[in-house]
Coordinates of C-alpha atoms in Angstrom, one line a residue:
Chain A
M249 CA 56.2 -12.8 45.3
K250 CA 53.6 -15.3 46.7
T251 CA 54.5 -19.0 46.0
R252 CA 51.3 -21.0 46.9
P253 CA 49.5 -22.6 43.9
N254 CA 46.3 -21.0 43.0
Y255 CA 44.3 -24.5 43.0
F256 CA 41.1 -22.4 42.8
A257 CA 42.0 -21.4 39.4
G258 CA 43.7 -24.1 38.1
I259 CA 40.5 -26.2 38.5
G260 CA 38.3 -23.5 36.7
S261 CA 41.3 -22.7 33.7
F262 CA 41.0 -26.6 33.7
I263 CA 37.9 -27.2 33.2
W264 CA 37.9 -24.0 30.4
L265 CA 40.0 -26.2 28.9
L266 CA 38.1 -29.0 28.6
I267 CA 35.5 -26.6 27.1
V268 CA 37.7 -25.5 24.5
A269 CA 39.3 -28.7 23.6
I270 CA 36.7 -30.8 23.7
P271 CA 34.8 -29.6 20.3
L272 CA 38.1 -29.3 18.5
Y273 CA 38.6 -32.3 19.4
V274 CA 35.2 -33.9 18.4
M275 CA 35.9 -31.9 15.1
L276 CA 39.3 -33.1 14.1
S277 CA 38.5 -37.2 15.3
G278 CA 34.9 -36.7 13.0
T279 CA 37.0 -36.2 9.9
F280 CA 38.6 -39.1 9.6
Q281 CA 35.4 -41.5 10.2
T282 CA 32.6 -42.7 7.4
R283 CA 29.2 -41.1 8.1
E284 CA 28.0 -43.9 9.3
E285 CA 30.2 -44.5 12.2
F286 CA 29.8 -40.9 13.0
G287 CA 26.1 -41.6 13.3
D288 CA 25.9 -45.0 15.2
N289 CA 29.0 -44.0 17.7
G290 CA 28.0 -40.5 18.6
P291 CA 30.8 -37.6 17.8
L292 CA 32.9 -38.4 21.5
S293 CA 33.2 -41.4 20.5
F294 CA 37.2 -42.9 19.9
P295 CA 37.4 -43.5 15.9
T296 CA 37.9 -47.0 15.1
S297 CA 38.6 -46.5 11.4
F298 CA 40.5 -43.9 9.6
T299 CA 38.9 -42.5 5.8
L300 CA 40.5 -39.8 4.0
Q301 CA 36.8 -39.4 1.8
N302 CA 35.2 -36.8 4.1
Y303 CA 38.5 -34.1 3.1
A304 CA 38.1 -35.4 -0.4
D305 CA 34.5 -35.0 -0.4
A306 CA 34.4 -31.1 1.1
I307 CA 37.5 -30.5 -2.4
T308 CA 36.0 -32.0 -4.6
S309 CA 32.3 -30.0 -3.5
G310 CA 34.1 -26.9 -4.7
F311 CA 36.4 -25.7 -1.6
G312 CA 39.8 -26.0 -3.8
R313 CA 37.8 -22.6 -6.0
Y314 CA 36.7 -21.6 -2.4
F315 CA 40.4 -21.6 -1.3
L316 CA 42.5 -19.9 -3.8
N317 CA 39.4 -16.9 -3.7
T318 CA 40.4 -16.2 0.0
V319 CA 43.9 -16.3 -0.9
V320 CA 42.9 -14.0 -3.9
V321 CA 41.3 -11.5 -0.9
T322 CA 43.3 -12.4 1.6
V323 CA 46.6 -10.8 -0.2
G324 CA 44.5 -8.2 -1.6
V325 CA 44.0 -6.8 1.5
V326 CA 47.4 -7.5 3.1
A327 CA 49.1 -5.8 0.1
I328 CA 46.5 -2.7 0.6
V329 CA 47.3 -2.4 4.1
L330 CA 51.1 -2.7 3.9
L331 CA 50.8 0.1 1.1
L332 CA 48.4 2.3 3.1
V333 CA 49.4 1.9 6.8
P334 CA 53.4 2.8 7.0
P335 CA 53.0 6.0 5.7
L336 CA 50.0 6.8 7.5
S337 CA 51.6 5.8 10.6
Y338 CA 54.9 8.0 10.1
A339 CA 52.7 10.9 9.3
I340 CA 51.1 10.4 12.9
V341 CA 53.8 10.1 14.7
R342 CA 56.5 12.2 13.3
S343 CA 54.7 15.0 11.3
R344 CA 54.3 18.2 13.2
S345 CA 51.2 19.4 10.8
R346 CA 47.8 19.3 13.1
A347 CA 46.0 17.8 10.2
A348 CA 47.9 15.0 11.2
S349 CA 47.3 14.6 14.7
F350 CA 43.4 14.9 13.3
V351 CA 43.7 11.8 11.6
F352 CA 44.6 10.0 14.3
R353 CA 42.0 11.0 16.0
F354 CA 39.6 10.5 12.9
F355 CA 41.1 6.7 12.4
L356 CA 40.6 6.1 16.6
L357 CA 36.9 7.4 15.3
G358 CA 36.7 4.6 13.0
L359 CA 37.5 1.5 15.0
A360 CA 34.2 2.1 16.9
I361 CA 32.2 2.1 13.3
P362 CA 31.0 -1.0 12.8
A363 CA 30.7 -2.9 9.3
Q364 CA 27.2 -4.3 9.6
A365 CA 26.1 0.3 10.2
V366 CA 27.5 0.8 6.5
I367 CA 26.9 -2.5 5.0
V368 CA 24.5 -0.8 2.2
P369 CA 25.9 2.1 1.7
V370 CA 29.1 -0.3 0.4
F371 CA 27.0 -2.2 -1.6
Y372 CA 25.2 0.8 -3.3
L373 CA 29.1 2.1 -4.0
I374 CA 30.4 -1.0 -4.6
N375 CA 27.3 -2.0 -7.7
A376 CA 28.1 0.9 -8.6
V377 CA 31.5 1.0 -9.4
G378 CA 30.3 -1.9 -11.3
L379 CA 32.4 -4.4 -8.5
Y380 CA 29.5 -6.5 -7.3
D381 CA 30.1 -10.3 -7.5
N382 CA 34.1 -9.3 -8.3
L383 CA 36.8 -10.2 -5.6
L384 CA 38.1 -6.8 -5.7
G385 CA 34.3 -5.7 -4.4
I386 CA 35.6 -7.5 -1.1
I387 CA 39.3 -6.7 -1.3
L388 CA 38.5 -2.8 -1.0
P389 CA 35.9 -2.4 1.9
T390 CA 37.7 -5.6 4.1
A391 CA 41.1 -3.5 3.2
A392 CA 39.3 -0.2 4.7
F393 CA 38.2 -1.7 7.9
A394 CA 41.0 -3.2 8.3
L395 CA 43.1 0.5 8.6
P396 CA 41.9 1.7 11.9
I397 CA 43.2 -1.2 14.0
C398 CA 46.3 -1.6 12.0
T399 CA 47.1 1.9 12.4
L400 CA 47.4 2.2 15.9
I401 CA 49.0 -0.8 16.1
L402 CA 52.0 0.2 14.1
S403 CA 51.7 3.9 15.0
G404 CA 53.0 2.2 18.4
T405 CA 55.8 1.0 17.4
M406 CA 56.9 3.8 15.3
R407 CA 56.8 5.6 18.6
D408 CA 59.2 3.7 19.8
I409 CA 61.5 5.2 17.6
T410 CA 63.7 7.9 19.3
G411 CA 64.7 11.0 18.2
E412 CA 68.4 10.6 18.3
L413 CA 68.0 8.4 15.6
Y414 CA 66.1 11.2 13.2
E415 CA 68.9 12.9 14.5
A416 CA 71.7 11.5 13.3
M417 CA 70.1 11.0 9.8
A418 CA 69.9 15.0 9.5
M419 CA 73.5 14.9 9.4
D420 CA 73.4 13.5 5.6
G421 CA 70.6 16.1 4.7
A422 CA 68.0 13.5 5.1
S423 CA 64.7 14.5 3.4
P424 CA 61.2 13.0 5.3
A425 CA 60.9 9.8 2.5
R426 CA 64.9 8.8 2.9
A427 CA 64.1 8.7 6.9
F428 CA 60.9 6.3 6.2
F429 CA 63.1 4.1 4.0
R430 CA 66.5 4.2 6.1
L431 CA 65.1 4.6 9.4
V432 CA 61.4 4.1 10.2
L433 CA 60.7 0.8 7.9
P434 CA 63.7 -1.0 9.0
L435 CA 62.4 0.0 13.0
S436 CA 59.1 -1.0 12.1
K437 CA 59.8 -4.5 11.0
G438 CA 57.8 -6.2 13.8
G439 CA 55.2 -3.4 13.8
I440 CA 55.0 -4.3 10.2
S441 CA 54.5 -7.9 10.3
T442 CA 52.5 -7.5 13.1
I443 CA 50.2 -5.8 10.9
A444 CA 50.4 -8.4 7.8
V445 CA 49.4 -11.2 9.9
F446 CA 46.3 -9.5 11.7
S447 CA 45.1 -8.2 8.2
A448 CA 45.8 -11.3 6.5
L449 CA 43.3 -13.2 9.6
Q450 CA 40.8 -10.8 9.1
A451 CA 40.7 -11.5 5.4
W452 CA 40.5 -15.0 6.1
N453 CA 37.8 -15.0 8.3
G454 CA 35.5 -12.5 6.3
F455 CA 32.4 -13.0 6.6
L456 CA 30.0 -9.9 5.8
F457 CA 31.3 -8.5 2.9
P458 CA 31.3 -11.9 1.0
L459 CA 28.5 -12.2 1.9
I460 CA 26.3 -9.4 0.7
L461 CA 29.1 -8.5 -2.2
T462 CA 29.1 -11.6 -4.2
Q463 CA 26.8 -14.1 -5.5
S464 CA 27.7 -16.8 -7.6
E465 CA 30.4 -20.1 -7.3
S466 CA 33.0 -18.7 -9.2
T467 CA 33.9 -16.1 -6.6
R468 CA 32.5 -17.7 -3.1
V469 CA 35.3 -17.3 -0.7
V470 CA 35.8 -20.6 1.8
T471 CA 33.4 -18.3 5.0
L472 CA 30.6 -18.3 2.3
G473 CA 31.3 -21.7 1.2
L474 CA 31.3 -23.0 4.7
F475 CA 27.4 -21.3 5.0
N476 CA 27.0 -22.8 1.9
F477 CA 27.4 -26.7 2.5
Q478 CA 25.9 -26.4 6.3
T479 CA 22.9 -25.2 4.2
Q480 CA 23.0 -27.7 1.9
Y481 CA 24.9 -30.8 3.1
G482 CA 24.3 -30.4 6.6
I483 CA 23.4 -34.4 7.3
N484 CA 26.7 -34.9 6.2
I485 CA 28.5 -34.3 9.1
P486 CA 31.8 -35.6 9.1
G487 CA 31.6 -34.0 5.4
L488 CA 31.1 -30.0 7.3
L489 CA 33.3 -30.9 9.8
A490 CA 36.3 -31.7 6.8
A491 CA 35.3 -28.5 5.2
V492 CA 35.5 -26.8 8.7
T493 CA 38.8 -28.0 9.4
L494 CA 40.5 -27.2 6.2
S495 CA 39.4 -23.4 6.4
M496 CA 40.8 -23.6 10.0
V497 CA 44.1 -25.3 8.5
P498 CA 46.3 -22.0 7.2
V499 CA 45.5 -20.1 10.3
L500 CA 46.2 -21.9 12.4
L501 CA 49.9 -22.6 10.4
V502 CA 50.1 -19.1 10.5
Y503 CA 49.6 -19.7 14.8
L504 CA 52.5 -21.7 14.6
F505 CA 54.8 -19.8 12.9
A506 CA 54.0 -16.0 13.9
R507 CA 52.3 -16.4 17.4
R508 CA 54.2 -13.7 18.4
A509 CA 52.8 -11.0 15.6
L510 CA 49.9 -12.7 16.3
V511 CA 49.2 -12.5 19.5
Q512 CA 50.9 -8.2 19.9
G513 CA 48.2 -7.6 17.7
L514 CA 45.3 -8.6 19.0
M515 CA 46.4 -7.4 22.0
G516 CA 47.0 -4.5 21.0
A517 CA 43.8 -4.4 19.6
G518 CA 42.4 -4.0 23.2
G519 CA 45.2 -3.4 25.4
K520 CA 45.3 0.2 24.1
Chain B
M266 CA 57.1 -11.6 2.8
T267 CA 57.3 -8.0 4.8
T268 CA 60.9 -6.8 3.3
L269 CA 59.6 -7.6 -0.1
A270 CA 55.8 -5.6 0.4
T271 CA 57.3 -3.0 2.0
R272 CA 59.9 -2.2 -0.8
R273 CA 57.2 -2.9 -3.3
Q274 CA 56.1 0.7 -2.2
A275 CA 59.2 2.7 -2.8
G276 CA 57.9 3.9 -6.2
P277 CA 54.6 5.7 -5.1
G278 CA 55.9 6.8 -1.7
G279 CA 59.2 8.4 -2.9
S280 CA 57.1 10.4 -5.6
T281 CA 54.7 12.2 -3.6
T282 CA 57.2 13.6 -1.6
S283 CA 59.4 14.9 -4.1
R284 CA 59.9 18.0 -2.9
P285 CA 63.4 19.0 -1.9
A286 CA 65.0 18.6 1.9
R287 CA 64.8 21.8 3.7
P288 CA 68.8 22.3 4.7
G289 CA 68.6 21.6 9.0
T290 CA 67.5 19.1 10.8
S291 CA 64.5 20.4 11.4
S292 CA 62.7 18.7 8.3
V293 CA 64.7 15.5 9.5
G294 CA 61.8 12.6 9.6
R295 CA 58.9 15.3 9.4
P296 CA 56.8 14.1 7.1
G297 CA 54.4 16.6 5.2
F298 CA 50.8 15.6 5.6
A299 CA 51.0 14.4 2.4
W300 CA 51.6 10.7 3.7
A301 CA 48.8 10.4 5.3
L302 CA 46.5 11.0 2.5
P303 CA 46.0 8.2 0.3
A304 CA 44.9 5.9 4.0
T305 CA 42.6 8.7 4.8
I306 CA 41.2 9.4 1.8
F307 CA 40.2 5.4 1.3
F308 CA 39.1 5.0 4.4
A309 CA 36.9 7.8 4.3
L310 CA 35.5 6.5 1.0
F311 CA 34.5 3.1 3.1
A312 CA 33.7 4.2 5.9
L313 CA 32.8 7.7 6.6
V314 CA 31.2 8.5 3.7
P315 CA 29.1 5.1 3.9
L316 CA 28.3 6.0 7.8
A317 CA 27.2 9.7 6.1
A318 CA 25.4 8.0 3.1
V319 CA 23.6 5.6 5.7
A320 CA 21.8 8.9 7.4
V321 CA 20.4 9.7 3.9
L322 CA 19.2 6.4 3.0
S323 CA 17.5 5.7 5.9
F324 CA 15.0 8.3 4.5
T325 CA 14.6 6.6 0.9
S326 CA 13.6 3.8 -0.2
W327 CA 16.0 1.7 -2.5
S328 CA 14.9 -2.0 -3.4
G329 CA 18.5 -2.5 -5.3
L330 CA 17.4 -1.2 -8.6
G331 CA 17.4 2.2 -9.8
D332 CA 17.4 4.9 -7.8
P333 CA 16.7 6.1 -4.4
E334 CA 13.6 7.7 -3.8
F335 CA 13.6 10.2 -1.1
V336 CA 10.6 9.5 1.1
G337 CA 11.3 11.3 3.9
L338 CA 9.8 9.5 7.4
E339 CA 8.2 6.8 6.5
N340 CA 10.9 4.2 7.4
W341 CA 11.0 5.4 10.8
E342 CA 7.5 5.3 11.0
T343 CA 7.4 2.1 9.5
L344 CA 10.7 1.2 12.5
I345 CA 8.5 3.2 15.0
A346 CA 5.2 0.6 14.3
D347 CA 7.2 -2.4 13.7
P348 CA 7.0 -4.8 16.8
V349 CA 9.9 -6.7 15.4
M350 CA 12.3 -4.2 15.7
L351 CA 11.0 -3.3 19.5
K352 CA 11.5 -6.8 20.3
S353 CA 15.3 -6.9 18.6
L354 CA 16.6 -4.1 20.5
W355 CA 15.1 -5.9 24.2
L356 CA 17.0 -9.0 22.2
S357 CA 20.7 -6.9 21.9
L358 CA 20.3 -5.8 25.1
L359 CA 19.8 -9.1 26.8
F360 CA 22.3 -10.4 24.6
I361 CA 24.7 -7.6 25.8
V362 CA 24.2 -7.9 29.2
L363 CA 24.3 -11.8 29.1
G364 CA 27.8 -11.8 27.1
V365 CA 29.4 -9.7 29.4
V366 CA 27.7 -11.3 32.4
T367 CA 29.1 -14.3 31.2
Q368 CA 32.4 -13.7 30.0
T369 CA 33.6 -11.0 32.0
P370 CA 34.1 -13.2 35.4
L371 CA 35.8 -15.6 33.4
S372 CA 38.2 -14.1 31.4
I373 CA 39.2 -12.3 34.7
L374 CA 39.8 -15.0 35.8
L375 CA 41.7 -17.0 33.4
G376 CA 43.8 -13.7 32.4
V377 CA 45.0 -13.6 35.7
W378 CA 45.8 -16.9 36.1
A379 CA 47.7 -17.3 32.8
A380 CA 49.5 -14.7 33.5
G381 CA 51.3 -15.8 37.1
H382 CA 53.6 -18.5 37.4
Q383 CA 52.4 -21.8 37.5
R384 CA 53.8 -24.3 35.1
N385 CA 52.3 -25.4 31.6
R386 CA 51.0 -21.7 31.3
A387 CA 52.1 -21.5 28.7
V388 CA 50.7 -24.4 26.6
L389 CA 47.6 -24.1 28.2
S390 CA 47.1 -20.9 27.1
A391 CA 48.4 -22.1 23.4
I392 CA 45.0 -23.6 23.3
Y393 CA 42.6 -21.4 25.2
F394 CA 44.0 -18.9 22.2
I395 CA 42.6 -21.3 19.3
P396 CA 38.7 -20.3 18.8
L397 CA 39.9 -16.7 18.4
L398 CA 41.6 -17.9 15.4
L399 CA 39.1 -19.0 13.9
S400 CA 36.1 -17.6 11.2
S401 CA 32.4 -16.8 13.0
A402 CA 31.4 -19.2 10.1
A403 CA 33.4 -22.1 10.9
I404 CA 32.7 -21.7 14.1
S405 CA 28.9 -21.4 14.0
V406 CA 29.1 -24.2 11.1
L407 CA 31.3 -26.6 14.1
W408 CA 28.5 -25.6 17.1
R409 CA 25.7 -26.1 14.7
A410 CA 27.2 -29.5 14.0
L411 CA 28.3 -30.5 16.7
L412 CA 24.8 -30.1 18.7
D413 CA 22.8 -31.5 16.2
P414 CA 19.7 -33.7 17.1
N415 CA 20.4 -36.6 15.3
F416 CA 23.8 -37.0 15.2
G417 CA 25.7 -34.7 17.6
L418 CA 26.4 -34.7 21.0
P419 CA 23.0 -34.5 22.6
G420 CA 22.0 -37.7 20.9
Q421 CA 25.0 -39.0 23.3
L422 CA 24.9 -37.0 26.0
P423 CA 21.1 -36.5 26.9
W424 CA 21.2 -36.8 30.7
L425 CA 23.2 -33.2 29.7
F426 CA 21.5 -31.8 26.5
G427 CA 17.3 -33.0 27.6
D428 CA 15.3 -33.7 24.4
G429 CA 18.5 -31.9 22.6
N430 CA 16.3 -29.4 20.2
L431 CA 17.9 -27.3 22.3
L432 CA 17.5 -24.4 18.9
G433 CA 13.7 -25.1 18.9
T434 CA 13.2 -23.0 21.9
Q435 CA 14.1 -19.3 22.7
A436 CA 15.7 -20.0 26.0
G437 CA 17.6 -22.3 24.4
A438 CA 18.3 -20.8 20.8
I439 CA 19.6 -18.1 23.8
G440 CA 21.6 -20.1 25.5
V441 CA 23.2 -21.7 22.6
L442 CA 23.8 -18.2 20.8
I443 CA 26.1 -16.5 24.4
F444 CA 27.4 -20.1 25.0
V445 CA 28.9 -19.5 21.4
G446 CA 30.2 -16.0 21.8
M447 CA 31.6 -17.2 25.4
W448 CA 33.5 -20.0 23.3
Q449 CA 34.4 -17.9 20.7
F450 CA 35.6 -14.4 22.4
T451 CA 36.5 -15.3 25.7
P452 CA 39.9 -16.3 24.5
F453 CA 40.6 -12.6 23.3
H454 CA 39.8 -10.8 26.7
T455 CA 41.7 -12.8 28.7
L456 CA 44.7 -12.0 26.4
I457 CA 43.7 -8.5 27.4
Y458 CA 43.3 -9.1 31.0
Q459 CA 46.2 -11.1 31.0
G460 CA 48.8 -8.1 29.4
A461 CA 47.4 -6.3 32.1
A462 CA 47.6 -8.5 34.7
K463 CA 50.9 -9.0 33.8
G464 CA 51.7 -5.3 34.4
I465 CA 50.5 -4.7 37.8
P466 CA 54.0 -3.8 39.8
P467 CA 54.6 -6.5 41.7
V468 CA 55.4 -4.1 45.3
L469 CA 52.1 -4.1 45.8
Y470 CA 51.4 -7.8 46.1
Q471 CA 54.4 -7.6 48.1
A472 CA 52.9 -4.3 49.9
A473 CA 49.4 -6.8 50.9
S474 CA 52.1 -10.1 52.0
I475 CA 53.5 -7.9 54.4
D476 CA 50.6 -6.7 55.8
G477 CA 49.5 -9.8 56.0
A478 CA 46.5 -10.0 53.3
G479 CA 45.8 -13.5 51.8
M480 CA 45.5 -14.3 48.7
M481 CA 41.7 -13.7 47.9
R482 CA 42.6 -10.4 49.5
Q483 CA 45.3 -9.5 47.3
F484 CA 42.8 -10.3 44.2
F485 CA 39.8 -8.4 45.2
S486 CA 41.8 -5.2 46.7
I487 CA 44.6 -5.3 44.5
T488 CA 44.4 -7.1 41.5
L489 CA 40.4 -6.3 40.6
P490 CA 40.9 -2.3 41.0
Q491 CA 43.9 -2.2 39.1
L492 CA 42.3 -4.1 35.9
R493 CA 39.9 -1.9 35.6
N494 CA 41.0 0.4 32.9
T495 CA 41.2 -2.9 31.2
A496 CA 37.9 -4.1 32.4
I497 CA 36.1 -0.8 30.4
T498 CA 38.0 -1.4 27.2
S499 CA 37.0 -5.1 27.2
I500 CA 33.3 -4.1 28.2
I501 CA 33.2 -1.7 25.5
L502 CA 34.6 -4.3 22.6
M503 CA 31.8 -6.8 24.1
V504 CA 29.2 -4.5 24.3
V505 CA 29.7 -3.4 20.4
G506 CA 30.9 -6.5 19.4
G507 CA 27.1 -8.2 21.6
L508 CA 25.6 -6.2 19.4
T509 CA 26.9 -6.6 16.0
T510 CA 26.8 -10.6 16.1
F511 CA 25.9 -11.7 13.1
E512 CA 27.5 -14.7 11.8
T513 CA 25.9 -16.9 14.7
V514 CA 22.9 -15.6 14.8
L515 CA 22.5 -16.2 11.0
I516 CA 24.0 -19.8 11.3
L517 CA 23.0 -21.3 14.0
T518 CA 19.4 -19.8 14.3
N519 CA 18.6 -17.8 11.0
G520 CA 17.0 -15.5 14.0
G521 CA 14.1 -18.2 15.2
P522 CA 12.5 -19.8 16.2
G523 CA 10.4 -17.1 14.7
T524 CA 12.2 -13.9 15.9
D525 CA 13.2 -15.0 18.9
T526 CA 16.3 -14.4 18.6
T527 CA 16.3 -11.4 15.7
I528 CA 18.6 -8.9 17.6
T529 CA 18.8 -5.7 15.5
A530 CA 22.3 -6.4 13.8
F531 CA 20.9 -9.5 12.5
Y532 CA 16.8 -7.7 11.4
M533 CA 19.1 -5.0 9.2
Y534 CA 20.4 -7.8 6.8
Q535 CA 16.7 -9.2 6.9
E536 CA 15.4 -6.0 6.0
A537 CA 18.1 -5.3 4.2
F538 CA 19.1 -8.9 2.0
Q539 CA 17.1 -10.5 2.4
S540 CA 13.4 -7.9 1.7
F541 CA 15.2 -6.0 -0.3
D542 CA 14.0 -2.9 1.7
F543 CA 17.3 -0.9 1.8
G544 CA 15.7 2.0 2.8
V545 CA 14.5 0.7 6.2
G546 CA 17.4 -1.7 6.7
S547 CA 19.7 2.0 6.3
A548 CA 17.5 3.5 9.4
I549 CA 18.2 0.1 11.5
A550 CA 22.1 0.4 11.0
L551 CA 21.6 4.4 12.2
V552 CA 19.7 2.8 15.1
L553 CA 22.5 0.4 15.6
V554 CA 25.5 3.3 15.3
V555 CA 23.2 5.6 18.0
V556 CA 23.0 2.5 20.2
A557 CA 26.8 1.0 20.0
T558 CA 27.8 5.0 21.1
L559 CA 25.5 5.9 23.6
I560 CA 25.9 2.3 25.7
S561 CA 29.7 2.7 25.3
L562 CA 29.3 6.8 26.1
V563 CA 27.3 4.9 29.5
V564 CA 30.1 3.0 30.5
V565 CA 33.0 5.2 30.0
K566 CA 30.4 8.0 32.1
V567 CA 29.3 5.7 34.3
S568 CA 32.7 3.8 35.3
G569 CA 34.6 7.7 35.6
Y570 CA 37.2 6.6 33.2
D571 CA 37.1 10.0 31.6
K572 CA 38.1 11.1 34.6
M573 CA 41.2 9.2 35.0
N574 CA 44.3 10.8 34.5
S575 CA 46.3 7.4 35.0
S576 CA 45.9 3.7 35.4
L577 CA 48.7 4.0 38.1
E578 CA 46.4 7.2 40.0
G579 CA 46.7 6.6 43.6
L580 CA 50.0 5.0 44.0

């Protein structure tokens, strides 16, 4: 293999690193400065004082509640995904019925449907069943739109389980359900954690469904809270940055501890 | 966490398939269609049925209260005569083209570089990756704060930002939206190019080296052609993503100045959820679906993707 370092690409990637990192630095350093200091010295300056007041402001302005709501939505979405996707992927990979391969194409088609295309009917539907301004009303469509990509990822994992393993189970005269719980689930742990992390990320960052399906403060999620905070207190930039930072913390923690699962999910999203 | 969650579904999963297993090997691990039903019905209810409903709603008038009323082609006539709609389509096209043109070369370069063996590569890739994890809302609010004419970067770096009111002109607002899109989505596309570049057989490079091809030549004659399939996937995702850009427009420019950044997806939201004209909103949504499908088909056709059997063709 070639060993000569590629200086051109190296310099280019360093410039891009600055473009990614400087905004993140400004964000973080801004949150620890007072409004006066931030305004006087400018965003790029190194902080000379240290305050946690901005975080306190963000939390007292309602972010505690928004966090709780987002956690509820995220847990709900992940639960639905974990309940529905493994049996579906199992059927797609192993079923001999022609309907199963049709269903797979149906979900592939679903990948291409943008959420915007259906928000008016979804709004109508959620209103009709009385779930408007209810967290469950956010959970259901968000979970539905996470299904196609999660199915794609998990059926990819399940395809790697070899036929011999199923044959081995045949000795016990195992039913499809037994094969599912004894063989398929244990061997798909990696894929299952990928779809859990991936759907959690989608739920945590979701904006459109909460925007159109909720209105009151008591059902507001973090992303909407940020938008609201920005329109109301756009002048208090350190406070705003603290709120943005808080909204990112859980995701960054997941990234730190489940990087592999996340990266695989994202690669699966585009690499197929 | 996962084991708990997967165990929880033991109840319902087991009960749907309680019919006795047939003797012999053929039935082992061959689940019936019933296993796919719950997810299929759930997805159909929230994605497929609404997709059909949006077509129906586009022929109705509905303000969000009461029941939709059939009005025939009225919404479509309104849309065709609407200059903002036409403008929004051109703006969407401009967004898509600028997005693809800025993100593709950058993510190919970064992806190929990140697939190499440089020192510190892993650490750098980890940092590149961060914007991808953040919500569009958080990113938009962050950039809005960073670009604030009084308290943000423009005040401190006048040589770079001029008078600082970037979002006050059409060119400035579009530039900001394209840049923020780049900041947000380049990591994702870099990642898929990185995965693809790692999969290029090293033997191709070895052969090229023996033939005396330099690094540039190798990049253009081996790397780029080998990334072709990935590029098509990536570009289709950019097209659909560009067409449905929403949060950044809402939070950064609110479609302005005037309607100068009102792209079609944002116009749909305004018509439906701010003007409460859900019939027209549905018609615009249908236009979005059709345009997204058409552009994707064109990309696939023009690239010859549908005629290729394998990414390793010609090896």
